[in-house]
Amino acid sequence: MQTSRRVRPPGRTSRMIVGLAAVIGLAACAPGGAASSGGSAEPKQGGAVTFLIDSLGDTWIPNNSAISSFQGHIWGHLTDKLVYVDEKGAVSPWIAQSWEQNTDATQFTLKLRSGVTFSDGTPLDAAAVVANLDIWSKGDPTRGINPIGLFPKTYKASEAVDATTVKVTFNAPTLGFIPTLGYHGSILISPKTIALPAAQQADLSNDLGSGPFVVASWKQGDSVVLKKRADYDWAPKALSHQGPARLDTITYKLVAQPSVRTAAVQSGQADVAYNPSPQELASFKAQGFTTATPRYLGFVNGFAVNTKVAPFDDLRVRRALQHGIDRKEIISTVYTEDWLPAQSFFQSNVPGSTDHSADFAFDAAKANGLLDEAGWARGADGLRAKDGKPLELTLYANPYLATAKSVDELVAQQLKKIGFKVAIQAFDVVTYGERVKVNSPSVAAYEVTRSFIDAGTVAGVLTDANKGENWFGLGQSDPKLVELATGVARAATVESRAPLLDQLQGHVLQQGYFVPLTQIVQRIYLQSPKVHGVTYNGLAYANYYTAWIG
């Protein structure tokens, strides 16, 4: 069966601008960017883009960094994927020109585009694809190389039938395999790189991809400069451009302070600022700048609740947590009209997502009643306690989401009204990764901001079946959750999977395992109006392959 488918705000002080060139360490861009686009409607060749970003992570090992919200920008220009997935979840060919699957979705055959090469000239052939599939699935713990999160755990093996044909087999039906090939972790890396020790893979200059750009220079914790690859000619048709990129270079520069990033774009010293404040977007638009708030395919912003940590082992407390949060206030206070309320624990643009908002709607009276019923009594200060223990919760602001701390502060205020004592801790990206882990006994609520391509892959995070991530600390103690998650993962058709996905969403929410907040716009962009032709894929990454300077 052929399954190929087509796929400077008012009031900013002048002092903020002074010395920006020294802070950024880059040559200024052409003047006039803050006034108007100043360009024609026809794409132009040449030029450079400077992109200011708030982190560049702590390693460049491809498997360990490809799914980072920060490094993913760079990998998206150095590498290609087997398929392209747009913002609506539609899958279309890329390096894999077509594919077939058997009737129970346990075997897939990929037909590859011929003539594709890595940047050193070696072929991106079937053997290279097999090497990538194996490392995505298994990683190599002996070398400190992780498997790719959400890659199907049912993967059995793959083989190169010939130079342009790959046969992939699974231990069980794996309907989400083809879409997941467009996941940002599924980047195609040269087998030469894959074979290197982790310490050498951590040197970005050793990491060979087949993408439209190559590394010109990089400095750990400072910057990455990419230059156009002159012989690139295998972009996905969905991008409506073939041949080399139009831009000559892209520079990613680490600038930690958001106000400095945005001021640099306003002054014409940079072209793009990542993660500006949502509340400043209207002001930027009024000044003639371009802003983008693409939604990705994935989970909504919310909390996965660890049911092993008291008092969240009590369903009534988990449900009170859900109903005690006013999501409309979060959107009106922290965000703008570009943000949408959560309807499930999936984003509403995910194929198979259904509306379960009634299961966690804000209802302070209901939340208070549940806590009363669970024996948590209010004290004179309005906070609740039981058996001498206070009703406490610590929230760990997610550093991958620029607004996380502001949201958590508002949630803390809301939960205080129903008797919770809430503390907030904020760490940088590296420290957060070390201290805030799923299933940690000190983490009762793990804030999720995570993308995926196909809803079928999420079964691998809900329990510990098939080495799943076990987000809720349940193991396999909830038979219904195991049954639904397994059914979703092993469905052979989209039609048979749809009702199971609906039931799975309802069960997770009705059991209070997940506390949705809002649909997420994790990647926010402020851009000079002279930059044209930027595209955004299903993971909300800005792609500058098609971009040009006007």
Coordinates of C-alpha atoms in Angstrom, one line a residue:
M1 CA 0.0 0.0 0.0
Q2 CA 1.5 3.3 -1.1
T3 CA 1.4 5.8 1.8
S4 CA 3.2 8.7 0.4
R5 CA 1.3 12.0 0.9
R6 CA 2.0 15.5 -0.1
V7 CA 2.5 16.4 1.7
R8 CA 11.9 48.5 20.0
P9 CA 8.9 48.6 22.2
P10 CA 7.8 52.1 23.5
G11 CA 9.8 53.3 26.4
R12 CA 12.9 51.4 25.7
T13 CA 15.9 53.5 26.8
S14 CA 18.6 54.5 24.5
R15 CA 21.1 53.2 27.0
M16 CA 20.0 49.7 26.1
I17 CA 21.2 50.2 22.6
V18 CA 24.6 51.7 23.5
G19 CA 27.3 49.1 23.1
L20 CA 25.2 46.4 21.6
A21 CA 27.7 45.8 18.8
A22 CA 30.3 45.0 21.5
V23 CA 28.0 42.7 23.4
I24 CA 27.0 40.8 20.3
G25 CA 30.4 40.8 18.7
L26 CA 29.0 41.0 15.2
A27 CA 29.1 43.4 12.3
A28 CA 26.0 45.5 12.0
C29 CA 23.5 44.6 9.3
A30 CA 22.4 47.0 6.7
P31 CA 20.5 50.0 8.2
G32 CA 16.8 50.6 7.7
G33 CA 15.5 47.3 8.9
A34 CA 13.3 48.8 11.5
A35 CA 11.5 51.1 9.1
S36 CA 10.2 48.9 6.3
S37 CA 10.9 45.8 4.3
G38 CA 12.5 47.9 1.5
G39 CA 12.6 44.9 -0.8
S40 CA 11.1 43.6 -4.0
A41 CA 8.7 40.7 -4.3
E42 CA 11.3 38.6 -6.2
P43 CA 13.7 36.5 -4.1
K44 CA 17.3 37.6 -4.2
Q45 CA 20.5 35.7 -3.9
G46 CA 23.2 36.3 -1.3
G47 CA 23.2 38.1 2.0
A48 CA 23.4 37.0 5.6
V49 CA 21.1 36.6 8.6
T50 CA 22.2 37.0 12.3
F51 CA 20.0 35.1 14.7
L52 CA 20.3 35.9 18.4
I53 CA 19.4 32.9 20.6
D54 CA 19.3 32.5 24.4
S55 CA 21.2 29.2 24.7
L56 CA 23.4 26.9 22.6
G57 CA 23.2 24.0 25.0
D58 CA 26.1 22.0 26.5
T59 CA 26.9 19.4 23.8
W60 CA 26.8 18.9 20.0
I61 CA 26.6 15.1 20.0
P62 CA 23.9 14.8 17.4
N63 CA 21.6 12.3 19.2
N64 CA 21.9 14.2 22.5
S65 CA 21.3 17.7 21.1
A66 CA 19.0 17.3 18.0
I67 CA 15.8 17.6 20.0
S68 CA 16.9 20.7 21.9
S69 CA 14.7 23.7 21.3
F70 CA 17.9 25.7 20.8
Q71 CA 20.4 23.4 18.9
G72 CA 17.5 22.1 16.8
H73 CA 17.7 25.4 14.8
I74 CA 21.2 24.7 13.7
W75 CA 20.7 21.0 13.0
G76 CA 17.7 21.9 10.8
H77 CA 20.1 23.7 8.4
L78 CA 23.0 21.2 8.6
T79 CA 21.0 18.1 8.0
D80 CA 18.0 16.7 6.1
K81 CA 15.3 14.2 7.1
L82 CA 13.7 11.3 5.4
V83 CA 10.3 13.1 5.2
Y84 CA 8.9 16.6 5.7
V85 CA 6.1 17.4 8.0
D86 CA 4.2 20.7 7.9
E87 CA 2.4 22.6 10.6
K88 CA -0.8 20.6 10.1
G89 CA 1.0 17.3 10.4
A90 CA 0.9 16.5 6.7
V91 CA 3.8 14.2 5.6
S92 CA 5.5 14.6 2.2
P93 CA 8.6 13.2 0.6
W94 CA 12.1 14.4 1.2
I95 CA 15.1 12.1 1.1
A96 CA 12.6 9.2 1.1
Q97 CA 10.8 9.8 -2.2
S98 CA 8.1 7.2 -1.5
W99 CA 7.3 4.4 0.9
E100 CA 5.1 1.4 1.3
Q101 CA 3.9 -0.5 4.4
N102 CA 2.4 -3.9 4.9
T103 CA -1.2 -4.4 6.1
D104 CA -0.4 -4.5 9.8
A105 CA 2.2 -1.6 9.8
T106 CA 5.0 -3.9 11.0
Q107 CA 7.2 -3.5 7.8
F108 CA 8.0 -0.4 5.7
T109 CA 10.0 -0.1 2.6
L110 CA 11.6 3.3 1.8
K111 CA 12.7 4.4 -1.7
L112 CA 15.4 7.0 -1.4
R113 CA 16.3 9.9 -3.7
S114 CA 19.5 9.1 -5.6
G115 CA 22.5 11.5 -5.8
V116 CA 22.2 12.9 -2.3
T117 CA 25.5 13.3 -0.5
F118 CA 26.9 14.4 2.8
S119 CA 29.0 17.5 2.9
D120 CA 32.2 15.5 2.5
G121 CA 30.8 14.0 -0.8
T122 CA 30.0 10.5 0.5
P123 CA 26.6 9.2 -0.5
L124 CA 23.5 9.4 1.6
D125 CA 22.4 5.9 0.6
A126 CA 20.5 3.0 2.1
A127 CA 23.5 1.9 4.2
A128 CA 23.7 5.4 5.7
V129 CA 20.0 5.4 6.5
V130 CA 20.3 2.0 8.2
A131 CA 23.1 3.4 10.4
N132 CA 20.9 6.4 11.3
L133 CA 17.9 4.3 12.1
D134 CA 19.9 2.0 14.4
I135 CA 21.5 4.9 16.3
W136 CA 18.2 6.7 16.7
S137 CA 16.6 3.6 18.1
K138 CA 19.3 2.3 20.3
G139 CA 21.8 5.0 20.9
D140 CA 25.1 3.7 22.3
P141 CA 25.2 3.9 26.1
T142 CA 28.8 2.7 26.1
R143 CA 29.8 5.9 24.2
G144 CA 27.4 8.2 26.1
I145 CA 25.1 8.5 23.0
N146 CA 21.4 8.6 23.8
P147 CA 18.6 7.1 21.7
I148 CA 16.2 9.6 20.2
G149 CA 13.2 10.3 22.5
L150 CA 9.9 9.2 21.0
F151 CA 11.5 7.1 18.3
P152 CA 9.4 3.9 18.1
K153 CA 10.5 1.4 20.8
T154 CA 9.0 -1.4 18.7
Y155 CA 11.9 -1.0 16.2
K156 CA 13.4 -4.3 15.3
A157 CA 15.9 -3.9 12.5
S158 CA 16.5 -2.4 9.1
E159 CA 18.4 -3.5 6.0
A160 CA 19.7 -2.0 2.8
V161 CA 18.0 -3.9 0.1
D162 CA 20.0 -2.0 -2.5
A163 CA 21.6 1.5 -2.7
T164 CA 18.3 3.3 -2.7
T165 CA 15.9 0.9 -0.9
V166 CA 15.6 0.3 2.9
K167 CA 13.4 -2.3 4.5
V168 CA 12.4 -1.5 8.2
T169 CA 10.7 -4.0 10.5
F170 CA 9.0 -3.7 13.8
N171 CA 8.0 -6.1 16.6
A172 CA 4.5 -4.7 16.6
P173 CA 2.3 -2.4 14.4
T174 CA 4.0 1.0 14.3
L175 CA 1.7 3.4 12.4
G176 CA 3.6 6.5 13.6
F177 CA 6.9 5.4 12.0
I178 CA 6.7 7.4 8.8
P179 CA 5.6 10.7 10.4
T180 CA 8.2 10.3 13.1
L181 CA 10.9 10.4 10.4
G182 CA 10.1 14.1 10.3
Y183 CA 10.8 14.6 14.0
H184 CA 13.6 17.0 14.8
G185 CA 15.6 14.3 16.4
S186 CA 15.5 12.2 13.2
I187 CA 18.4 14.0 11.5
L188 CA 20.5 12.2 8.9
I189 CA 24.1 12.2 9.9
S190 CA 27.1 10.7 8.1
P191 CA 28.0 7.1 9.2
K192 CA 31.5 8.6 9.6
T193 CA 30.2 10.9 12.3
I194 CA 28.1 8.1 13.9
A195 CA 31.2 6.0 14.3
L196 CA 33.2 8.6 16.1
P197 CA 33.6 8.6 19.9
A198 CA 31.2 10.9 21.7
A199 CA 34.0 13.4 22.5
Q200 CA 34.7 13.8 18.8
Q201 CA 31.0 14.0 17.9
A202 CA 30.7 16.9 20.4
D203 CA 33.0 18.9 18.1
L204 CA 30.4 20.4 15.7
S205 CA 33.0 20.6 12.9
N206 CA 33.1 16.8 12.8
D207 CA 29.4 16.4 12.4
L208 CA 28.6 15.8 8.7
G209 CA 25.1 16.3 7.4
S210 CA 23.6 16.5 4.0
G211 CA 21.7 19.8 4.5
P212 CA 21.8 23.1 2.6
F213 CA 24.4 24.7 5.0
V214 CA 27.7 23.6 6.5
V215 CA 29.7 24.8 9.5
A216 CA 31.9 27.7 8.7
S217 CA 33.0 28.2 12.3
W218 CA 31.8 27.7 15.8
K219 CA 32.7 28.6 19.4
Q220 CA 31.3 26.6 22.3
G221 CA 28.8 28.7 24.3
D222 CA 29.2 31.6 22.0
S223 CA 28.2 31.3 18.3
V224 CA 27.8 29.0 15.3
V225 CA 28.3 30.4 11.7
L226 CA 26.8 28.4 8.8
K227 CA 27.6 28.9 5.2
K228 CA 25.7 27.9 2.1
R229 CA 26.5 24.5 0.5
A230 CA 26.9 25.3 -3.3
D231 CA 25.9 21.8 -4.5
Y232 CA 22.8 21.3 -2.5
D233 CA 19.9 20.2 -4.7
W234 CA 17.4 17.9 -2.8
A235 CA 15.1 20.0 -0.7
P236 CA 11.6 18.8 -0.1
K237 CA 9.1 19.9 -2.8
A238 CA 6.8 21.2 -0.1
L239 CA 9.2 24.2 0.3
S240 CA 8.8 25.3 -3.4
H241 CA 12.5 25.9 -3.9
Q242 CA 15.3 23.7 -5.2
G243 CA 19.0 24.1 -5.5
P244 CA 21.3 25.9 -3.1
A245 CA 20.0 28.2 -0.3
R246 CA 19.6 31.9 -1.2
L247 CA 21.4 33.2 1.8
D248 CA 25.2 33.0 2.0
T249 CA 25.5 32.7 5.8
I250 CA 23.5 32.3 9.0
T251 CA 25.1 33.3 12.3
Y252 CA 23.6 32.0 15.5
K253 CA 24.9 34.1 18.4
L254 CA 24.3 33.5 22.1
V255 CA 22.8 36.5 23.8
A256 CA 21.2 35.6 27.1
Q257 CA 19.3 38.7 27.9
P258 CA 16.0 39.0 25.9
S259 CA 16.0 42.8 26.1
V260 CA 19.5 42.9 24.4
R261 CA 18.3 40.5 21.7
T262 CA 15.3 42.5 20.8
A263 CA 17.1 45.8 21.0
A264 CA 19.7 44.5 18.6
V265 CA 17.1 43.7 16.0
Q266 CA 15.4 47.1 16.5
S267 CA 18.8 48.9 16.0
G268 CA 19.6 46.8 12.8
Q269 CA 22.6 45.0 14.4
A270 CA 20.8 41.6 14.1
D271 CA 18.0 40.2 12.0
V272 CA 16.2 37.8 14.3
A273 CA 15.7 37.6 18.1
Y274 CA 14.5 34.3 19.5
N275 CA 12.0 34.2 22.4
P276 CA 11.0 37.9 22.9
S277 CA 8.4 38.6 25.5
P278 CA 4.9 37.8 24.2
Q279 CA 3.5 41.0 25.7
E280 CA 5.9 43.0 23.5
L281 CA 4.8 41.5 20.2
A282 CA 2.1 44.0 19.5
S283 CA 4.5 46.9 20.0
F284 CA 7.0 45.3 17.6
K285 CA 4.4 44.8 15.0
A286 CA 3.3 48.4 15.3
Q287 CA 6.9 49.5 14.6
G288 CA 6.9 47.5 11.3
F289 CA 8.8 44.4 12.5
T290 CA 7.8 40.8 11.7
T291 CA 6.8 38.5 14.5
A292 CA 6.0 34.8 14.3
T293 CA 4.3 32.6 16.8
P294 CA 4.0 29.2 15.1
R295 CA 2.5 26.3 17.0
Y296 CA 4.2 23.0 16.9
L297 CA 2.8 19.5 16.9
G298 CA 3.0 18.0 20.4
F299 CA 1.9 18.3 23.9
V300 CA 0.3 21.4 25.3
N301 CA 2.1 23.3 28.0
G302 CA 1.2 21.6 31.3
F303 CA 2.3 19.4 34.2
A304 CA 2.7 15.7 34.2
V305 CA 1.9 14.7 37.7
N306 CA 4.0 12.1 39.5
T307 CA 1.5 9.9 41.3
K308 CA 4.1 8.4 43.5
V309 CA 4.7 11.7 45.3
A310 CA 2.2 12.5 48.1
P311 CA -0.3 14.0 48.2
F312 CA -0.7 13.5 44.4
D313 CA -1.2 9.8 44.9
D314 CA -4.8 10.9 45.7
L315 CA -7.0 11.4 42.7
R316 CA -9.0 14.1 44.5
V317 CA -5.9 16.2 45.0
R318 CA -4.8 15.8 41.3
R319 CA -8.3 16.8 40.1
A320 CA -8.3 19.8 42.5
L321 CA -5.1 20.9 40.9
Q322 CA -6.6 20.7 37.5
H323 CA -9.8 22.6 38.4
G324 CA -7.9 25.2 40.5
I325 CA -6.1 26.8 37.5
D326 CA -7.7 29.7 35.6
R327 CA -6.3 29.3 32.0
K328 CA -8.1 32.3 30.6
E329 CA -6.3 34.5 33.2
I330 CA -3.0 33.0 32.1
I331 CA -3.6 33.8 28.5
S332 CA -4.8 37.4 29.2
T333 CA -2.0 38.1 31.7
V334 CA 1.1 36.4 30.3
Y335 CA 0.2 35.9 26.7
T336 CA -1.7 37.4 23.8
E337 CA -4.5 36.4 21.4
D338 CA -1.9 34.3 19.5
W339 CA -2.2 31.7 22.3
L340 CA -5.1 29.3 22.6
P341 CA -6.5 27.5 25.7
A342 CA -5.7 23.8 26.0
Q343 CA -8.4 21.4 25.0
S344 CA -6.6 18.2 25.8
F345 CA -3.0 17.3 26.6
F346 CA -2.3 17.4 22.9
Q347 CA -2.2 20.5 20.8
S348 CA -5.4 20.9 18.8
N349 CA -3.5 20.8 15.5
V350 CA -2.3 17.3 16.2
P351 CA -4.2 14.8 14.0
G352 CA -6.3 12.7 16.4
S353 CA -6.5 15.4 19.1
T354 CA -10.0 15.8 20.6
D355 CA -11.7 18.3 22.9
H356 CA -11.7 17.2 26.6
S357 CA -11.5 20.7 28.1
A358 CA -14.5 20.0 30.3
D359 CA -12.4 17.4 32.2
F360 CA -10.1 20.1 33.6
A361 CA -12.1 23.4 33.3
F362 CA -11.5 26.0 36.0
D363 CA -13.9 25.6 38.8
A364 CA -12.7 26.9 42.2
A365 CA -15.7 25.6 44.0
K366 CA -15.2 22.1 42.7
A367 CA -11.5 22.2 43.5
N368 CA -12.2 23.3 47.1
G369 CA -14.8 20.6 47.5
L370 CA -12.4 17.9 46.4
L371 CA -9.7 19.1 48.8
D372 CA -12.2 19.2 51.6
E373 CA -13.3 15.7 50.8
A374 CA -9.7 14.5 50.8
G375 CA -9.2 15.8 54.3
W376 CA -7.1 18.9 53.6
A377 CA -8.4 21.5 56.1
R378 CA -7.8 25.3 55.8
G379 CA -5.9 27.1 58.5
A380 CA -6.2 30.7 59.6
D381 CA -3.9 31.8 56.8
G382 CA -6.1 30.1 54.2
L383 CA -3.6 27.4 53.4
R384 CA -4.5 23.7 53.8
A385 CA -2.9 21.0 55.9
K386 CA -3.6 17.4 56.8
D387 CA -2.2 15.4 59.7
G388 CA 0.1 18.3 60.4
K389 CA 1.5 18.4 56.9
P390 CA 1.0 21.5 54.7
L391 CA -0.5 21.1 51.2
E392 CA 2.7 22.0 49.2
L393 CA 3.8 22.0 45.6
T394 CA 7.1 23.1 44.0
L395 CA 7.0 24.2 40.4
Y396 CA 10.2 24.1 38.3
A397 CA 10.1 26.8 35.6
N398 CA 11.0 25.2 32.3
P399 CA 14.0 27.1 30.8
Y400 CA 13.0 25.9 27.3
L401 CA 9.9 28.1 27.6
A402 CA 10.6 31.9 27.9
T403 CA 7.3 32.5 29.7
A404 CA 7.4 29.6 32.1
K405 CA 8.4 31.5 35.3
S406 CA 5.7 34.1 34.7
V407 CA 3.1 31.4 34.1
D408 CA 4.2 29.5 37.2
E409 CA 4.0 32.7 39.3
L410 CA 0.4 33.2 38.2
V411 CA -0.5 29.5 38.8
A412 CA 1.0 29.8 42.3
Q413 CA -1.3 32.7 43.0
Q414 CA -4.3 30.8 41.7
L415 CA -3.6 27.6 43.7
K416 CA -3.0 29.6 46.9
K417 CA -6.7 30.7 46.7
I418 CA -7.7 27.0 47.0
G419 CA -5.2 26.4 49.8
F420 CA -1.9 25.3 48.2
K421 CA 1.5 26.6 49.3
V422 CA 3.5 26.8 46.1
A423 CA 7.2 27.4 45.7
I424 CA 8.9 28.1 42.4
Q425 CA 12.5 27.2 41.4
A426 CA 14.2 28.4 38.2
F427 CA 17.4 27.0 36.8
D428 CA 19.3 27.4 33.5
V429 CA 19.1 24.8 30.9
V430 CA 22.0 22.7 32.0
T431 CA 21.1 22.7 35.7
Y432 CA 17.5 22.0 35.0
G433 CA 18.5 18.9 33.0
E434 CA 20.5 17.7 35.9
R435 CA 18.0 18.4 38.7
V436 CA 14.5 18.2 37.3
K437 CA 13.8 14.7 36.0
V438 CA 10.8 12.6 35.3
N439 CA 10.1 10.2 38.2
S440 CA 12.3 12.1 40.6
P441 CA 10.9 11.7 44.1
S442 CA 11.4 15.5 44.6
V443 CA 9.5 16.5 41.5
A444 CA 5.7 16.2 41.9
A445 CA 4.8 18.1 38.7
Y446 CA 7.1 18.0 35.7
E447 CA 6.4 20.8 33.3
V448 CA 6.1 19.5 29.7
T449 CA 7.0 21.5 26.6
R450 CA 7.6 18.7 24.2
S451 CA 6.9 18.2 20.5
F452 CA 6.1 15.0 18.6
I453 CA 5.0 14.4 15.1
D454 CA 2.5 11.5 15.4
A455 CA 0.2 11.0 18.4
G456 CA 0.8 7.2 18.3
T457 CA 4.4 7.7 19.6
V458 CA 3.2 9.2 22.9
A459 CA 2.2 5.8 24.3
G460 CA 6.0 5.4 24.9
V461 CA 5.9 8.1 27.6
L462 CA 2.8 7.3 29.6
T463 CA 3.9 4.0 31.3
D464 CA 7.1 1.9 31.6
A465 CA 5.9 -0.7 29.1
N466 CA 8.5 -1.3 26.4
K467 CA 11.0 0.9 28.3
G468 CA 8.6 3.8 28.3
E469 CA 9.4 7.0 30.1
N470 CA 6.6 6.5 32.7
W471 CA 5.8 10.2 33.2
F472 CA 3.2 9.7 35.9
G473 CA 5.1 7.1 38.0
L474 CA 2.4 4.5 37.4
G475 CA 4.5 1.8 35.9
Q476 CA 1.8 -0.6 34.6
S477 CA -0.5 -0.2 37.7
D478 CA -3.3 1.3 35.7
P479 CA -4.6 -1.5 33.5
K480 CA -6.9 0.8 31.4
L481 CA -4.0 3.2 30.7
V482 CA -1.8 0.3 29.6
E483 CA -4.6 -1.1 27.4
L484 CA -5.3 2.2 25.7
A485 CA -1.7 3.2 25.3
T486 CA -0.9 -0.2 23.8
G487 CA -3.9 -0.1 21.6
V488 CA -2.9 3.3 20.2
A489 CA 0.7 2.3 19.7
R490 CA -0.2 -0.9 17.9
A491 CA -3.1 0.3 15.7
A492 CA -2.5 -0.6 12.1
T493 CA -4.7 2.2 10.6
V494 CA -5.5 5.8 11.4
E495 CA -9.2 4.9 11.4
S496 CA -8.9 2.2 14.0
R497 CA -6.6 4.3 16.2
A498 CA -8.8 7.4 16.3
P499 CA -11.4 6.2 19.0
L500 CA -8.6 4.8 21.1
L501 CA -6.7 8.1 21.0
D502 CA -9.9 9.9 22.1
Q503 CA -10.4 7.4 25.0
L504 CA -6.7 7.7 26.0
Q505 CA -6.9 11.5 26.2
G506 CA -10.1 11.3 28.3
H507 CA -8.7 8.7 30.7
V508 CA -5.4 10.6 31.3
L509 CA -7.3 13.8 32.1
Q510 CA -10.1 12.2 34.1
Q511 CA -7.5 10.5 36.3
G512 CA -5.7 13.8 36.9
Y513 CA -2.4 12.5 35.5
F514 CA -1.9 15.6 33.4
V515 CA -2.7 19.3 34.2
P516 CA -3.0 21.2 30.9
L517 CA -2.4 24.9 30.9
T518 CA -2.4 26.4 27.4
Q519 CA -1.6 25.4 23.9
I520 CA 2.0 26.2 23.4
V521 CA 3.9 28.6 21.3
Q522 CA 7.4 27.6 22.5
R523 CA 9.3 29.3 19.7
I524 CA 8.7 33.0 19.3
Y525 CA 10.5 35.1 16.7
L526 CA 11.1 38.9 16.3
Q527 CA 12.5 39.5 12.8
S528 CA 13.7 42.4 10.7
P529 CA 11.1 43.2 7.9
K530 CA 13.9 42.9 5.3
V531 CA 14.1 39.1 5.9
H532 CA 11.6 37.4 3.6
G533 CA 10.7 33.8 2.7
V534 CA 11.1 32.2 6.1
T535 CA 9.1 28.9 6.6
Y536 CA 8.1 27.1 9.7
N537 CA 7.7 23.3 9.8
G538 CA 5.5 21.1 12.1
L539 CA 8.0 21.6 14.9
A540 CA 7.8 25.5 14.6
Y541 CA 11.5 25.9 13.7
A542 CA 12.3 28.8 11.4
N543 CA 13.9 27.5 8.2
Y544 CA 16.1 29.9 6.3
Y545 CA 16.8 27.7 3.3
T546 CA 14.1 29.6 1.4
A547 CA 14.8 33.0 3.0
W548 CA 16.2 36.0 1.3
I549 CA 17.1 39.6 2.1
G550 CA 15.0 42.3 0.5

